[in-house]
PDB file of C-alpha atoms in Angstrom:
ATOM      1  CA  MET A  18     -11.000  77.190   1.241  1.00  0.00           C
ATOM      2  CA  LYS A  19     -10.350  80.525  -0.469  1.00  0.00           C
ATOM      3  CA  SER A  20     -14.099  80.975  -0.955  1.00  0.00           C
ATOM      4  CA  ILE A  21     -14.636  80.417   2.780  1.00  0.00           C
ATOM      5  CA  MET A  22     -12.116  83.160   3.590  1.00  0.00           C
ATOM      6  CA  ASN A  23     -13.910  85.440   1.148  1.00  0.00           C
ATOM      7  CA  LEU A  24     -17.187  84.692   2.922  1.00  0.00           C
ATOM      8  CA  PHE A  25     -15.667  85.616   6.295  1.00  0.00           C
ATOM      9  CA  PHE A  26     -14.345  88.862   4.774  1.00  0.00           C
ATOM     10  CA  VAL A  27     -17.770  89.781   3.390  1.00  0.00           C
ATOM     11  CA  LEU A  28     -19.524  89.043   6.693  1.00  0.00           C
ATOM     12  CA  THR A  29     -16.974  91.071   8.662  1.00  0.00           C
ATOM     13  CA  THR A  30     -17.255  94.005   6.260  1.00  0.00           C
ATOM     14  CA  PHE A  31     -21.053  93.927   6.488  1.00  0.00           C
ATOM     15  CA  CYS A  32     -20.937  93.831  10.284  1.00  0.00           C
ATOM     16  CA  TRP A  33     -18.539  96.765  10.374  1.00  0.00           C
ATOM     17  CA  ALA A  34     -20.967  98.763   8.248  1.00  0.00           C
ATOM     18  CA  ALA A  35     -23.901  97.968  10.556  1.00  0.00           C
ATOM     19  CA  GLN A  36     -25.709 100.864  12.217  1.00  0.00           C
ATOM     20  CA  SER A  37     -27.327  98.808  14.995  1.00  0.00           C
ATOM     21  CA  GLN A  38     -26.911  99.522  18.677  1.00  0.00           C
ATOM     22  CA  ALA A  39     -28.742  96.337  19.584  1.00  0.00           C
ATOM     23  CA  GLY A  40     -27.571  93.469  17.421  1.00  0.00           C
ATOM     24  CA  TYR A  41     -29.047  91.092  19.973  1.00  0.00           C
ATOM     25  CA  LEU A  42     -32.437  91.824  18.374  1.00  0.00           C
ATOM     26  CA  THR A  43     -31.466  89.881  15.252  1.00  0.00           C
ATOM     27  CA  ILE A  44     -33.339  86.771  14.082  1.00  0.00           C
ATOM     28  CA  GLY A  45     -30.148  84.892  13.190  1.00  0.00           C
ATOM     29  CA  GLU A  46     -31.673  81.658  11.859  1.00  0.00           C
ATOM     30  CA  SER A  47     -33.992  80.167   9.257  1.00  0.00           C
ATOM     31  CA  GLY A  48     -37.041  77.956   9.710  1.00  0.00           C
ATOM     32  CA  GLU A  49     -34.868  74.819   9.807  1.00  0.00           C
ATOM     33  CA  LEU A  50     -34.900  73.025  13.164  1.00  0.00           C
ATOM     34  CA  VAL A  51     -32.264  71.351  15.298  1.00  0.00           C
ATOM     35  CA  LYS A  52     -33.221  67.710  15.786  1.00  0.00           C
ATOM     36  CA  PRO A  53     -34.393  66.598  19.271  1.00  0.00           C
ATOM     37  CA  GLN A  54     -31.493  65.828  21.635  1.00  0.00           C
ATOM     38  CA  SER A  55     -29.118  67.677  19.306  1.00  0.00           C
ATOM     39  CA  TYR A  56     -27.488  71.056  19.807  1.00  0.00           C
ATOM     40  CA  ARG A  57     -25.678  73.839  17.968  1.00  0.00           C
ATOM     41  CA  ILE A  58     -23.239  76.369  19.390  1.00  0.00           C
ATOM     42  CA  GLY A  59     -22.188  79.528  17.646  1.00  0.00           C
ATOM     43  CA  ALA A  60     -20.874  83.085  17.770  1.00  0.00           C
ATOM     44  CA  ALA A  61     -21.894  86.415  16.271  1.00  0.00           C
ATOM     45  CA  PRO A  62     -19.441  89.358  16.356  1.00  0.00           C
ATOM     46  CA  GLN A  63     -21.034  92.785  15.986  1.00  0.00           C
ATOM     47  CA  PHE A  64     -19.101  95.925  15.009  1.00  0.00           C
ATOM     48  CA  LEU A  65     -20.833  99.218  15.791  1.00  0.00           C
ATOM     49  CA  THR A  66     -20.194 102.529  14.048  1.00  0.00           C
ATOM     50  CA  ASN A  67     -22.718 104.794  15.773  1.00  0.00           C
ATOM     51  CA  GLU A  68     -22.767 106.048  19.382  1.00  0.00           C
ATOM     52  CA  GLY A  69     -18.988 106.360  19.304  1.00  0.00           C
ATOM     53  CA  GLY A  70     -18.370 102.951  17.748  1.00  0.00           C
ATOM     54  CA  GLY A  71     -17.573  99.717  19.548  1.00  0.00           C
ATOM     55  CA  MET A  72     -18.022  95.990  19.308  1.00  0.00           C
ATOM     56  CA  ASN A  73     -20.320  93.315  20.725  1.00  0.00           C
ATOM     57  CA  VAL A  74     -19.526  89.604  20.855  1.00  0.00           C
ATOM     58  CA  GLN A  75     -22.385  87.173  21.314  1.00  0.00           C
ATOM     59  CA  ALA A  76     -22.391  83.404  21.883  1.00  0.00           C
ATOM     60  CA  PHE A  77     -25.452  81.178  21.555  1.00  0.00           C
ATOM     61  CA  LEU A  78     -26.633  77.628  22.122  1.00  0.00           C
ATOM     62  CA  ASP A  79     -29.472  76.052  20.128  1.00  0.00           C
ATOM     63  CA  ALA A  80     -31.291  72.966  21.434  1.00  0.00           C
ATOM     64  CA  GLY A  81     -33.801  70.738  19.660  1.00  0.00           C
ATOM     65  CA  TRP A  82     -36.897  69.830  21.686  1.00  0.00           C
ATOM     66  CA  THR A  83     -39.447  68.390  19.266  1.00  0.00           C
ATOM     67  CA  GLU A  84     -39.852  68.006  15.509  1.00  0.00           C
ATOM     68  CA  GLU A  85     -41.519  71.443  15.541  1.00  0.00           C
ATOM     69  CA  MET A  86     -39.643  73.406  18.212  1.00  0.00           C
ATOM     70  CA  THR A  87     -36.103  74.660  18.849  1.00  0.00           C
ATOM     71  CA  SER A  88     -34.777  76.929  21.598  1.00  0.00           C
ATOM     72  CA  ARG A  89     -31.887  79.376  21.620  1.00  0.00           C
ATOM     73  CA  PHE A  90     -30.023  80.809  24.615  1.00  0.00           C
ATOM     74  CA  SER A  91     -27.597  83.683  24.073  1.00  0.00           C
ATOM     75  CA  PHE A  92     -25.206  85.884  25.992  1.00  0.00           C
ATOM     76  CA  GLY A  93     -23.326  88.896  24.717  1.00  0.00           C
ATOM     77  CA  VAL A  94     -20.940  91.584  25.960  1.00  0.00           C
ATOM     78  CA  GLY A  95     -19.364  94.694  24.494  1.00  0.00           C
ATOM     79  CA  LYS A  96     -20.746  98.115  23.606  1.00  0.00           C
ATOM     80  CA  VAL A  97     -24.058  96.888  24.991  1.00  0.00           C
ATOM     81  CA  ASP A  98     -22.614  96.108  28.436  1.00  0.00           C
ATOM     82  CA  PHE A  99     -24.284  92.703  28.431  1.00  0.00           C
ATOM     83  CA  ASN A 100     -27.379  91.022  27.055  1.00  0.00           C
ATOM     84  CA  ILE A 101     -29.047  87.707  27.849  1.00  0.00           C
ATOM     85  CA  GLY A 102     -31.673  86.149  25.576  1.00  0.00           C
ATOM     86  CA  ALA A 103     -33.876  83.064  25.417  1.00  0.00           C
ATOM     87  CA  SER A 104     -36.133  82.105  22.514  1.00  0.00           C
ATOM     88  CA  LEU A 105     -38.471  79.417  21.246  1.00  0.00           C
ATOM     89  CA  LYS A 106     -38.872  78.853  17.507  1.00  0.00           C
ATOM     90  CA  TYR A 107     -42.059  77.026  16.533  1.00  0.00           C
ATOM     91  CA  ILE A 108     -42.350  75.750  12.945  1.00  0.00           C
ATOM     92  CA  PRO A 109     -45.674  73.902  12.469  1.00  0.00           C
ATOM     93  CA  PHE A 110     -45.273  73.921   8.671  1.00  0.00           C
ATOM     94  CA  PRO A 111     -41.882  72.459   7.627  1.00  0.00           C
ATOM     95  CA  ASP A 112     -39.984  72.989   4.385  1.00  0.00           C
ATOM     96  CA  VAL A 113     -41.359  70.090   2.290  1.00  0.00           C
ATOM     97  CA  GLY A 114     -41.578  69.954  -1.506  1.00  0.00           C
ATOM     98  CA  ASP A 115     -42.767  73.327  -2.790  1.00  0.00           C
ATOM     99  CA  GLN A 116     -43.943  74.380   0.672  1.00  0.00           C
ATOM    100  CA  PRO A 117     -41.655  76.768   2.598  1.00  0.00           C
ATOM    101  CA  ALA A 118     -41.069  76.514   6.330  1.00  0.00           C
ATOM    102  CA  ILE A 119     -43.547  78.781   8.136  1.00  0.00           C
ATOM    103  CA  GLY A 120     -43.589  79.568  11.839  1.00  0.00           C
ATOM    104  CA  VAL A 121     -42.846  82.069  14.569  1.00  0.00           C
ATOM    105  CA  LYS A 122     -39.959  82.905  16.884  1.00  0.00           C
ATOM    106  CA  ALA A 123     -40.592  84.348  20.363  1.00  0.00           C
ATOM    107  CA  THR A 124     -37.663  85.830  22.291  1.00  0.00           C
ATOM    108  CA  GLY A 125     -37.108  87.545  25.617  1.00  0.00           C
ATOM    109  CA  TYR A 126     -34.038  89.735  26.251  1.00  0.00           C
ATOM    110  CA  PHE A 127     -32.553  91.477  29.234  1.00  0.00           C
ATOM    111  CA  ALA A 128     -29.803  93.981  28.449  1.00  0.00           C
ATOM    112  CA  ARG A 129     -27.900  96.799  30.077  1.00  0.00           C
ATOM    113  CA  MET A 130     -26.345  99.745  28.252  1.00  0.00           C
ATOM    114  CA  ALA A 131     -24.976 102.992  29.661  1.00  0.00           C
ATOM    115  CA  SER A 132     -26.322 102.191  33.159  1.00  0.00           C
ATOM    116  CA  GLU A 133     -29.859 101.634  31.814  1.00  0.00           C
ATOM    117  CA  SER A 134     -31.624  98.268  31.965  1.00  0.00           C
ATOM    118  CA  ILE A 135     -33.732  97.188  28.980  1.00  0.00           C
ATOM    119  CA  THR A 136     -36.226  94.308  28.854  1.00  0.00           C
ATOM    120  CA  THR A 137     -37.499  93.328  25.412  1.00  0.00           C
ATOM    121  CA  LEU A 138     -40.072  90.807  24.232  1.00  0.00           C
ATOM    122  CA  GLN A 139     -39.886  89.974  20.534  1.00  0.00           C
ATOM    123  CA  LEU A 140     -42.411  88.099  18.374  1.00  0.00           C
ATOM    124  CA  ALA A 141     -41.334  87.362  14.815  1.00  0.00           C
ATOM    125  CA  PRO A 142     -43.428  85.479  12.231  1.00  0.00           C
ATOM    126  CA  MET A 143     -40.965  83.942   9.760  1.00  0.00           C
ATOM    127  CA  ILE A 144     -40.700  81.982   6.515  1.00  0.00           C
ATOM    128  CA  SER A 145     -37.783  80.224   4.785  1.00  0.00           C
ATOM    129  CA  LYS A 146     -37.063  77.952   1.803  1.00  0.00           C
ATOM    130  CA  LYS A 147     -33.908  75.951   1.169  1.00  0.00           C
ATOM    131  CA  TYR A 148     -32.344  75.280  -2.194  1.00  0.00           C
ATOM    132  CA  GLN A 149     -29.201  73.549  -3.397  1.00  0.00           C
ATOM    133  CA  SER A 150     -26.599  75.265  -5.589  1.00  0.00           C
ATOM    134  CA  ASP A 151     -23.023  74.686  -6.707  1.00  0.00           C
ATOM    135  CA  ASN A 152     -21.907  76.833  -3.759  1.00  0.00           C
ATOM    136  CA  GLY A 153     -23.756  74.750  -1.182  1.00  0.00           C
ATOM    137  CA  LEU A 154     -27.130  74.586   0.523  1.00  0.00           C
ATOM    138  CA  TRP A 155     -28.739  78.021   0.872  1.00  0.00           C
ATOM    139  CA  ILE A 156     -31.673  78.667   3.208  1.00  0.00           C
ATOM    140  CA  PRO A 157     -33.016  82.200   2.632  1.00  0.00           C
ATOM    141  CA  TYR A 158     -35.395  83.479   5.298  1.00  0.00           C
ATOM    142  CA  THR A 159     -37.446  86.539   6.089  1.00  0.00           C
ATOM    143  CA  ALA A 160     -39.282  87.729   9.186  1.00  0.00           C
ATOM    144  CA  VAL A 161     -41.146  90.687  10.625  1.00  0.00           C
ATOM    145  CA  ALA A 162     -40.066  91.345  14.210  1.00  0.00           C
ATOM    146  CA  PHE A 163     -42.360  93.087  16.712  1.00  0.00           C
ATOM    147  CA  ASN A 164     -40.358  94.274  19.732  1.00  0.00           C
ATOM    148  CA  VAL A 165     -41.901  95.524  22.978  1.00  0.00           C
ATOM    149  CA  GLY A 166     -39.137  97.259  24.938  1.00  0.00           C
ATOM    150  CA  THR A 167     -39.384  98.372  28.564  1.00  0.00           C
ATOM    151  CA  PHE A 168     -36.953 100.922  29.988  1.00  0.00           C
ATOM    152  CA  LYS A 169     -36.774 102.488  33.445  1.00  0.00           C
ATOM    153  CA  ASP A 170     -39.388 105.144  32.771  1.00  0.00           C
ATOM    154  CA  ARG A 171     -40.954 104.214  29.427  1.00  0.00           C
ATOM    155  CA  SER A 172     -41.940 101.414  27.081  1.00  0.00           C
ATOM    156  CA  GLY A 173     -42.801 101.144  23.414  1.00  0.00           C
ATOM    157  CA  LEU A 174     -43.308  99.010  20.334  1.00  0.00           C
ATOM    158  CA  SER A 175     -40.762  98.843  17.530  1.00  0.00           C
ATOM    159  CA  THR A 176     -40.749  96.751  14.350  1.00  0.00           C
ATOM    160  CA  ASN A 177     -38.185  95.448  11.881  1.00  0.00           C
ATOM    161  CA  PHE A 178     -38.246  93.669   8.535  1.00  0.00           C
ATOM    162  CA  VAL A 179     -35.467  91.081   8.400  1.00  0.00           C
ATOM    163  CA  ILE A 180     -34.060  89.187   5.427  1.00  0.00           C
ATOM    164  CA  GLY A 181     -31.125  86.789   5.481  1.00  0.00           C
ATOM    165  CA  SER A 182     -29.823  83.374   4.576  1.00  0.00           C
ATOM    166  CA  GLU A 183     -28.052  80.402   6.097  1.00  0.00           C
ATOM    167  CA  LEU A 184     -25.383  78.574   4.108  1.00  0.00           C
ATOM    168  CA  GLN A 185     -23.832  75.134   4.427  1.00  0.00           C
ATOM    169  CA  HIS A 186     -20.729  75.359   2.239  1.00  0.00           C
ATOM    170  CA  PRO A 187     -19.254  72.131   0.769  1.00  0.00           C
ATOM    171  CA  GLU A 188     -15.734  73.235   1.754  1.00  0.00           C
ATOM    172  CA  ALA A 189     -16.741  73.637   5.411  1.00  0.00           C
ATOM    173  CA  GLU A 190     -19.502  71.090   5.965  1.00  0.00           C
ATOM    174  CA  ARG A 191     -19.129  71.101   9.753  1.00  0.00           C
ATOM    175  CA  PHE A 192     -20.096  74.773   9.940  1.00  0.00           C
ATOM    176  CA  LEU A 193     -23.318  76.671   9.322  1.00  0.00           C
ATOM    177  CA  PHE A 194     -22.920  80.280   8.193  1.00  0.00           C
ATOM    178  CA  ALA A 195     -25.599  82.964   8.188  1.00  0.00           C
ATOM    179  CA  ALA A 196     -25.939  86.648   7.345  1.00  0.00           C
ATOM    180  CA  GLU A 197     -28.918  88.994   7.561  1.00  0.00           C
ATOM    181  CA  VAL A 198     -30.046  92.568   7.108  1.00  0.00           C
ATOM    182  CA  GLY A 199     -32.568  94.217   9.423  1.00  0.00           C
ATOM    183  CA  PHE A 200     -34.587  97.221   8.243  1.00  0.00           C
ATOM    184  CA  ASN A 201     -36.179  99.692  10.618  1.00  0.00           C
ATOM    185  CA  LEU A 202     -39.942  99.865  10.082  1.00  0.00           C
ATOM    186  CA  LYS A 203     -40.842 101.754  13.273  1.00  0.00           C
ATOM    187  CA  ASP A 204     -38.768 103.182  16.144  1.00  0.00           C
ATOM    188  CA  SER A 205     -36.010 100.594  15.868  1.00  0.00           C
ATOM    189  CA  PHE A 206     -32.533 100.097  14.438  1.00  0.00           C
ATOM    190  CA  SER A 207     -31.163  98.866  11.123  1.00  0.00           C
ATOM    191  CA  TRP A 208     -28.365  96.303  10.999  1.00  0.00           C
ATOM    192  CA  VAL A 209     -26.289  93.826   9.064  1.00  0.00           C
ATOM    193  CA  ALA A 210     -25.104  90.765  10.996  1.00  0.00           C
ATOM    194  CA  GLY A 211     -23.145  87.556  10.472  1.00  0.00           C
ATOM    195  CA  PHE A 212     -23.224  84.244  12.345  1.00  0.00           C
ATOM    196  CA  VAL A 213     -21.296  80.978  12.390  1.00  0.00           C
ATOM    197  CA  SER A 214     -22.210  77.803  14.294  1.00  0.00           C
ATOM    198  CA  ILE A 215     -21.384  74.114  14.533  1.00  0.00           C
ATOM    199  CA  PRO A 216     -23.804  71.285  15.437  1.00  0.00           C
ATOM    200  CA  PHE A 217     -23.253  68.475  17.937  1.00  0.00           C
ATOM    201  CA  ASP A 218     -25.374  65.955  19.837  1.00  0.00           C
ATOM    202  CA  SER A 219     -25.280  64.508  23.343  1.00  0.00           C
ATOM    203  CA  LYS A 220     -24.022  61.095  22.200  1.00  0.00           C
ATOM    204  CA  THR A 221     -21.432  61.691  19.464  1.00  0.00           C
ATOM    205  CA  GLY A 222     -20.312  65.276  20.104  1.00  0.00           C
ATOM    206  CA  PHE A 223     -19.480  67.566  17.183  1.00  0.00           C
ATOM    207  CA  LYS A 224     -20.659  66.329  13.810  1.00  0.00           C
ATOM    208  CA  LYS A 225     -21.447  67.274  10.246  1.00  0.00           C
ATOM    209  CA  ARG A 226     -24.902  68.665   9.559  1.00  0.00           C
TER     210      ARG A 226
END
């Protein structure tokens, strides 16, 4: 359990060091899919150090639709007054043998910050590959996010390169942890973010992964 506490400390420290105003633009997941009729709920605290500092707290719900598609619905409040997001992750090529999971995640956001409304459409090709270690099951992933943002009087395209990993730790098998770093490629933000979630299904409730 000590290693789990260390993991929480590392994630919190990384989040505090983040320079992102808009942590809701994160990818936050690998190419692994939630099974049909199963769900996953989670939370992602975000600590901001620019624009006067502050904190965002985001909750999300993942739902499995098919063997190739998962959705995510999210809601957050904090420094960004509020943000609402909905995404579809499509993985036509699963993680099998030496083949990594390859697919795309499409997300729509509506947010409000400092009395300004922001609508963003994000398209993110992504790839991931899981591997087992003594510390648990790691699922590193990477993505390139293309974000089209619309403000009151302007719109524009921004891009990010994102790298992260999910982790199922043997000392906390009911939970799925994740952390990622987002790099600004064009007119966007850079961030470090952490996530934690727990799976459940409609018949048996909360369960181990």
